[in-house]
Coordinates of C-alpha atoms in Angstrom, one line a residue:
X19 CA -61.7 -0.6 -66.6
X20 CA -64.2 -3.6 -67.8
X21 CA -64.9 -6.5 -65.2
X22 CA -64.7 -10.0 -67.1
X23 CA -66.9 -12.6 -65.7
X24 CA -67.3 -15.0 -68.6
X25 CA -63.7 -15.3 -70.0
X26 CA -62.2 -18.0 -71.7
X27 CA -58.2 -18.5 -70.6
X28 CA -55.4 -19.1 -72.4
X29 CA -53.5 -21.7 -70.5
X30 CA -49.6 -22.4 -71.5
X31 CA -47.2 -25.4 -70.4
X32 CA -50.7 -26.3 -69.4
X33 CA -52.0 -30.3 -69.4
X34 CA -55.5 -29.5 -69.0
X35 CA -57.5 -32.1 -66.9
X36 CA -61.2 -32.1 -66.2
X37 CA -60.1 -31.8 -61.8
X38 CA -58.3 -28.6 -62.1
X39 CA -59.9 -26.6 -65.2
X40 CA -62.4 -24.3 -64.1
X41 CA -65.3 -25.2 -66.8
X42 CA -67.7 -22.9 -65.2
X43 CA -68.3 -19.6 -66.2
X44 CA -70.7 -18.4 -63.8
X45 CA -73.0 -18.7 -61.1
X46 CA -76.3 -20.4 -61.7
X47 CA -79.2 -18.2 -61.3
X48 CA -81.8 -18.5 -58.2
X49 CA -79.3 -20.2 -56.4
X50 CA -78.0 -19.0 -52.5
X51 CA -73.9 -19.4 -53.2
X52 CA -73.5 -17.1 -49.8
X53 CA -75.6 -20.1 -47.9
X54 CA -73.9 -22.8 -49.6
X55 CA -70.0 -20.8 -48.3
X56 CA -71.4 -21.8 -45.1
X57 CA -72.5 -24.7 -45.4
X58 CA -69.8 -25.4 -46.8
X59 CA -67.3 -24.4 -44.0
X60 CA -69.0 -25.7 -41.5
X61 CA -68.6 -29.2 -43.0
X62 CA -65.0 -28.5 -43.5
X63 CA -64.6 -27.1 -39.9
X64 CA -66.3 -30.8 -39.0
X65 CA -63.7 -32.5 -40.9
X66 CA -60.9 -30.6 -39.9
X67 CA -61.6 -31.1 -36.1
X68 CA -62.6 -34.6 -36.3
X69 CA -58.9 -35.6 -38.6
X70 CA -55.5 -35.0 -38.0
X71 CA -52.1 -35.8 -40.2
X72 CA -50.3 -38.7 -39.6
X73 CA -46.6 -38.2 -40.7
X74 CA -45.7 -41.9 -40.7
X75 CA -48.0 -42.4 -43.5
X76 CA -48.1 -39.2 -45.1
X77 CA -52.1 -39.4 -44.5
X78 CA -54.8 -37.5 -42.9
X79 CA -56.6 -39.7 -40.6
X80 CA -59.5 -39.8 -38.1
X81 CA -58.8 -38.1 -35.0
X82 CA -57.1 -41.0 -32.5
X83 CA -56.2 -40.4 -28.7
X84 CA -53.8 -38.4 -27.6
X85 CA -53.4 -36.8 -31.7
X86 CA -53.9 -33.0 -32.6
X87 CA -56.9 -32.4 -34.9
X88 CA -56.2 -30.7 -38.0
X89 CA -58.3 -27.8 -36.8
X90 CA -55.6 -27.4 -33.6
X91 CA -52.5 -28.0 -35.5
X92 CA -49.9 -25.3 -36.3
X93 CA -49.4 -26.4 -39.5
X94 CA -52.5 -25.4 -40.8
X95 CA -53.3 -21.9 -42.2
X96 CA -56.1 -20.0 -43.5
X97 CA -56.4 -17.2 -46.3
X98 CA -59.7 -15.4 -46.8
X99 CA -60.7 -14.4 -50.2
X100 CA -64.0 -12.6 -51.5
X101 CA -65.2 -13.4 -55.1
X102 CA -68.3 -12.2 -56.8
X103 CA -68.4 -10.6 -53.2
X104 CA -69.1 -13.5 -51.0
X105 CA -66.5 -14.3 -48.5
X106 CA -65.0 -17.9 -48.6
X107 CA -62.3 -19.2 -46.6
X108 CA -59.5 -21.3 -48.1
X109 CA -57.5 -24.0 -45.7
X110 CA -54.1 -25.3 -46.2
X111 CA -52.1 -27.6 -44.0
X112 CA -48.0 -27.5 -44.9
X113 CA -46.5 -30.8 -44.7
X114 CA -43.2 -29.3 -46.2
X115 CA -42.8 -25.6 -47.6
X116 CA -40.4 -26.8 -50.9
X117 CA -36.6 -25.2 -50.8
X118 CA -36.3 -24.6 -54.8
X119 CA -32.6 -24.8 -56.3
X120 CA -32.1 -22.9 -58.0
X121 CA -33.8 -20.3 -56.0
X122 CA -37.3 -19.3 -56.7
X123 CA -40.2 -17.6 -54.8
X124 CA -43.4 -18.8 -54.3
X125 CA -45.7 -18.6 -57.3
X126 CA -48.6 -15.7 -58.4
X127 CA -52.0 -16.8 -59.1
X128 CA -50.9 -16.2 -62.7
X129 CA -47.5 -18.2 -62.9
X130 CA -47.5 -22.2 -63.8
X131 CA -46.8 -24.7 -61.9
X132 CA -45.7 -28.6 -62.4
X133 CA -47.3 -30.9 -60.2
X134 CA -48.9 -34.1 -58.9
X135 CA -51.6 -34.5 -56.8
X136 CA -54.6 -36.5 -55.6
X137 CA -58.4 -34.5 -55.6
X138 CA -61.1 -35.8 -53.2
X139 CA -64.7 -34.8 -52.9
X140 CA -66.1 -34.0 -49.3
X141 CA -69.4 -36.3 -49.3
X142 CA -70.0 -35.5 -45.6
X143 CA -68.2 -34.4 -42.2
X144 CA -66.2 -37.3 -42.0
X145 CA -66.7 -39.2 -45.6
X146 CA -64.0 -38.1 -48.6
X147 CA -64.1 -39.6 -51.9
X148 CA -61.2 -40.2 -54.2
X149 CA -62.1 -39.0 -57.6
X150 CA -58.6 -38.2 -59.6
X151 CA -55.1 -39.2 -58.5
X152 CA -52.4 -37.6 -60.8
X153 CA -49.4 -39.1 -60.3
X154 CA -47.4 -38.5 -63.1
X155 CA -46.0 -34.6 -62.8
X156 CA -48.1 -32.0 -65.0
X157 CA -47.7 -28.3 -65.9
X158 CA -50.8 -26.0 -64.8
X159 CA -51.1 -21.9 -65.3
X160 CA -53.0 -21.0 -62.1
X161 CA -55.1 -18.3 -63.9
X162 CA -56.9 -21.5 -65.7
X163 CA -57.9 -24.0 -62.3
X164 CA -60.4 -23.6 -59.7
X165 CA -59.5 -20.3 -57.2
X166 CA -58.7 -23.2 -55.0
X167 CA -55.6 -23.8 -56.5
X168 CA -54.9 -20.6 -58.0
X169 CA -54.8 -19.2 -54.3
X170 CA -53.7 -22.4 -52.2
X171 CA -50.6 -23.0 -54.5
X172 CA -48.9 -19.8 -53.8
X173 CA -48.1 -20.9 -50.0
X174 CA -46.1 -23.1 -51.4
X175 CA -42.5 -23.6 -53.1
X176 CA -41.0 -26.1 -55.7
X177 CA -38.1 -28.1 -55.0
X178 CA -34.8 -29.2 -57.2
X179 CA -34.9 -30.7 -60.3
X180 CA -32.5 -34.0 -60.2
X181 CA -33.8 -36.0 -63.3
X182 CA -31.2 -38.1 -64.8
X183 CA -31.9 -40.5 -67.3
X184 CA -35.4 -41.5 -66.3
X185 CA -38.7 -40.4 -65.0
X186 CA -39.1 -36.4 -64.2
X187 CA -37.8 -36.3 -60.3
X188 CA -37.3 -33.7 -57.9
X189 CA -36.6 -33.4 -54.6
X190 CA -37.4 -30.9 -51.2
X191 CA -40.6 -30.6 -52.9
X192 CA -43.4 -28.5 -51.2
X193 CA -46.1 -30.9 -50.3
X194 CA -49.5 -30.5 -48.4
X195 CA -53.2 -30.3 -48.9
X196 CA -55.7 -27.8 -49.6
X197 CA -59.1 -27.6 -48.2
X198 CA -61.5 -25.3 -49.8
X199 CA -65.3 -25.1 -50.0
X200 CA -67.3 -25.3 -53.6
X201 CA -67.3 -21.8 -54.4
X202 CA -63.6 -22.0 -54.6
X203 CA -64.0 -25.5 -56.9
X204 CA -66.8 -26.4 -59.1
X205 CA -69.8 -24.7 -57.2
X206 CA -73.2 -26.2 -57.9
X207 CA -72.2 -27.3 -60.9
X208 CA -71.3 -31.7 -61.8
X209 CA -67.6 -31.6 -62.8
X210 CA -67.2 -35.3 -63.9
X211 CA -67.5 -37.4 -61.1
X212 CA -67.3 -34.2 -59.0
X213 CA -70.7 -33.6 -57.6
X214 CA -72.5 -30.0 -57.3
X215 CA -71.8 -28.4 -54.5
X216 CA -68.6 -30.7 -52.8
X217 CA -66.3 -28.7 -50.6
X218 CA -62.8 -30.5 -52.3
X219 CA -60.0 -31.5 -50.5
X220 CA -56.3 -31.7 -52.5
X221 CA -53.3 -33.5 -51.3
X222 CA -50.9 -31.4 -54.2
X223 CA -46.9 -31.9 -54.8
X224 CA -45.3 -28.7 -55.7
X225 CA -42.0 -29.8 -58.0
X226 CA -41.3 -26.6 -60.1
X227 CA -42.7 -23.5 -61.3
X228 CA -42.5 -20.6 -64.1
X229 CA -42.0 -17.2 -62.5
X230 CA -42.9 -14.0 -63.9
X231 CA -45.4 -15.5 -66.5
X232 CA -45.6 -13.1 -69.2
X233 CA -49.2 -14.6 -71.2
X234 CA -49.2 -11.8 -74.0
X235 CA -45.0 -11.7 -74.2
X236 CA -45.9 -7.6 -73.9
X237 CA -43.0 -6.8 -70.9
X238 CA -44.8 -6.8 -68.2
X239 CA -45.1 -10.2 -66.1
X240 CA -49.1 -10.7 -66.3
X241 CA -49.2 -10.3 -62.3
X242 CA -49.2 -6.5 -63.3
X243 CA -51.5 -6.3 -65.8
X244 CA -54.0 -4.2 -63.8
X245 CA -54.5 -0.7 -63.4
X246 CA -55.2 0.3 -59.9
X247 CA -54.4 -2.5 -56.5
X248 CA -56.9 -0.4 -54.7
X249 CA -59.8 -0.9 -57.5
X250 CA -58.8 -4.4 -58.6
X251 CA -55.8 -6.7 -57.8
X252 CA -57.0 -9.5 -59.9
X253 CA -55.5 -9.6 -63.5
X254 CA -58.2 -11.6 -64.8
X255 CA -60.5 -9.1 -64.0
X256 CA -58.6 -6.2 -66.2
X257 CA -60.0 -5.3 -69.4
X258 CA -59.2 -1.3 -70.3
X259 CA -60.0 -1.3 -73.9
X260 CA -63.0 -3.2 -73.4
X261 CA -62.6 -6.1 -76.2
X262 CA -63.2 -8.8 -73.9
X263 CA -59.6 -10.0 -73.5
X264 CA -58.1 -9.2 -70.1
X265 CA -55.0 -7.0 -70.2
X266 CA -52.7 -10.3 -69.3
X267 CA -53.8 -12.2 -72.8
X268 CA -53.8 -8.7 -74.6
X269 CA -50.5 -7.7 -76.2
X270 CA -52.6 -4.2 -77.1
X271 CA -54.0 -3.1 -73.4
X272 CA -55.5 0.2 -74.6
X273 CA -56.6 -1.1 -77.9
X274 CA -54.7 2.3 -79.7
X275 CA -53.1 0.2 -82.2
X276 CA -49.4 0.3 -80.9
X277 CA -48.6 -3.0 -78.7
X278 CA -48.0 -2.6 -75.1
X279 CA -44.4 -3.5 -75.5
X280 CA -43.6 -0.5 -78.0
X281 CA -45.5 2.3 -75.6
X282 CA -42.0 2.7 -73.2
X283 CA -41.0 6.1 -73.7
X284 CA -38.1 6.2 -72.1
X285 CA -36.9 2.5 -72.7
X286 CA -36.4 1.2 -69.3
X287 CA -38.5 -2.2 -70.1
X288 CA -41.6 -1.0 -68.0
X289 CA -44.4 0.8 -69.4
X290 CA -46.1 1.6 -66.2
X291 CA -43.8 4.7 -66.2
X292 CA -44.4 6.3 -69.0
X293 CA -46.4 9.4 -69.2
X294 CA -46.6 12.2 -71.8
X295 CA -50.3 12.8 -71.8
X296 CA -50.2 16.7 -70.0
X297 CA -54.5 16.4 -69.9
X298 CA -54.0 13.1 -67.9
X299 CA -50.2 12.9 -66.4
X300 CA -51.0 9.9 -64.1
X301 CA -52.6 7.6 -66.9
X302 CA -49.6 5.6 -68.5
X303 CA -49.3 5.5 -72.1
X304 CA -50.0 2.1 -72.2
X305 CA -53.4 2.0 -70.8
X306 CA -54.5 5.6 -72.5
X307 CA -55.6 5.1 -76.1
X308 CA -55.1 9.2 -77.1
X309 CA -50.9 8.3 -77.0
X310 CA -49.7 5.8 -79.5

């Protein structure tokens, strides 16, 4: 299996705007990103206990008498993820989870997603700046934005489509914000108005989603496109033939010459079962270049 660090991604139904496209490709050399996770939470932590949501207003506020700090209140969950092994934690606060009708499940980091939001930049413990409000409803893949969003929107559900004859409108949306330092945004990089090293804060809108994205149309929903969960669990990461496309964008995973799609032998629609190779009988024929 090849890592891929520097990869550019194919994004479909995808509006691409500067807040949400990850544009870097890399971390900048010489500089501390394991320091700057720290710093990073601890201003969040600072903003989190010093804020709490106000319902009325469908706002996060500072912290009044007698109201429960965001850093207190039930509605706010965590998720830990590690990338380029330094360990960053993600907040999000659920202001509604979305009840999708039809019914749907919540999204992958690799499934789109149509929504609106509103992106602010942390400029201190208690300061937030406004730098992108999106208020017209957009599709995104989530394996083409910051790991902000690709992570923080799968807590979340769309709602029901109810457009008539006007504007795109749903309802029983999933609504709430997600808190995440730089490392999960635009690191120490300038994003637009985004300055280096801004832990981001998004109040997001959740209308609809695509399950099961399928990026190279090969059979297998690009969620799977990896070899071994216990090795590597991100598809983006998942390059077996080496030619610099990840598995999920690669209609030819082993690079043998016969597409993904065609190496089923026994025709049930999923390759990962497949396995006529007696030297290596737990290699699928898919990812093993000797079976065509």
């Amino acid at each position: 299996m090849t890592k891929i660090k520097n990869l550019l991604f194919v994004a479909i139904f995808s509006i691409l705007v500067f807040a949400c496209s990850d544009t870097n490709t890399g971390f900048a050399d010489n500089f501390d990103h394991a320091a700057q996770a720290l710093i990073d939470n601890d201003s969040i932590v600072k903003y989190l206990t010093n804020h709490y949501y106000d319902s009325s207003v469908d706002s996060i506020k500072p912290i009044e008498t007698g109201k429960t700090a965001l850093i207190d209140d039930v509605n706010l969950k965590t998720q830990d993820i590690t990338e380029n092994e330094i360990d960053y934690k993600l907040y999000y606060y659920i202001v509604s989870q979305g009840s999708p009708d039809p019914v749907k499940g919540y999204p992958t980091v690799m499934d789109s997603v149509l929504t609106k939001y509103q992106g602010r930049q942390m400029t201190g413990a208690d300061f937030v700046e406004v730098f992108e409000t999106q208020n017209t409803a957009s599709w995104f893949t989530l394996d083409g934005v910051v790991s902000g969003w690709s992570h923080g929107f799968t807590h979340f559900k769309g709602g029901k489509n109810i457009t008539g004859n006007g504007p795109i409108t749903y309802e029983n949306t999933g609504k709430g914000y997600l808190i995440f330092p730089s490392g999960l945004g635009y690191r120490n990089t300038q994003s637009g108005s985004v300055a280096p090293n801004k832990p981001l804060i998004f109040k997001i809108e959740l209308l609809d989603i695509v399950e099961d994205t399928d990026h190279d149309n090969d059979g297998l929903m690009s969620i799977l496109e990896i070899e071994d969960a216990s090795v590597q669990s991100d598809p983006r990461q998942v390059d077996t033939d080496g030619d610099f496309r990840a598995n999920y964008i690669d209609a030819d995973d082993d690079g043998d010459g016969t597409p993904t799609s065609k190496e089923d032998a026994n025709g049930d629609g999923d390759p990962r079962n497949d396995f006529s190779d007696p030297d290596n009988p737990t290699l699928p024929d898919y990812l093993n270049p000797r079976i065509k």
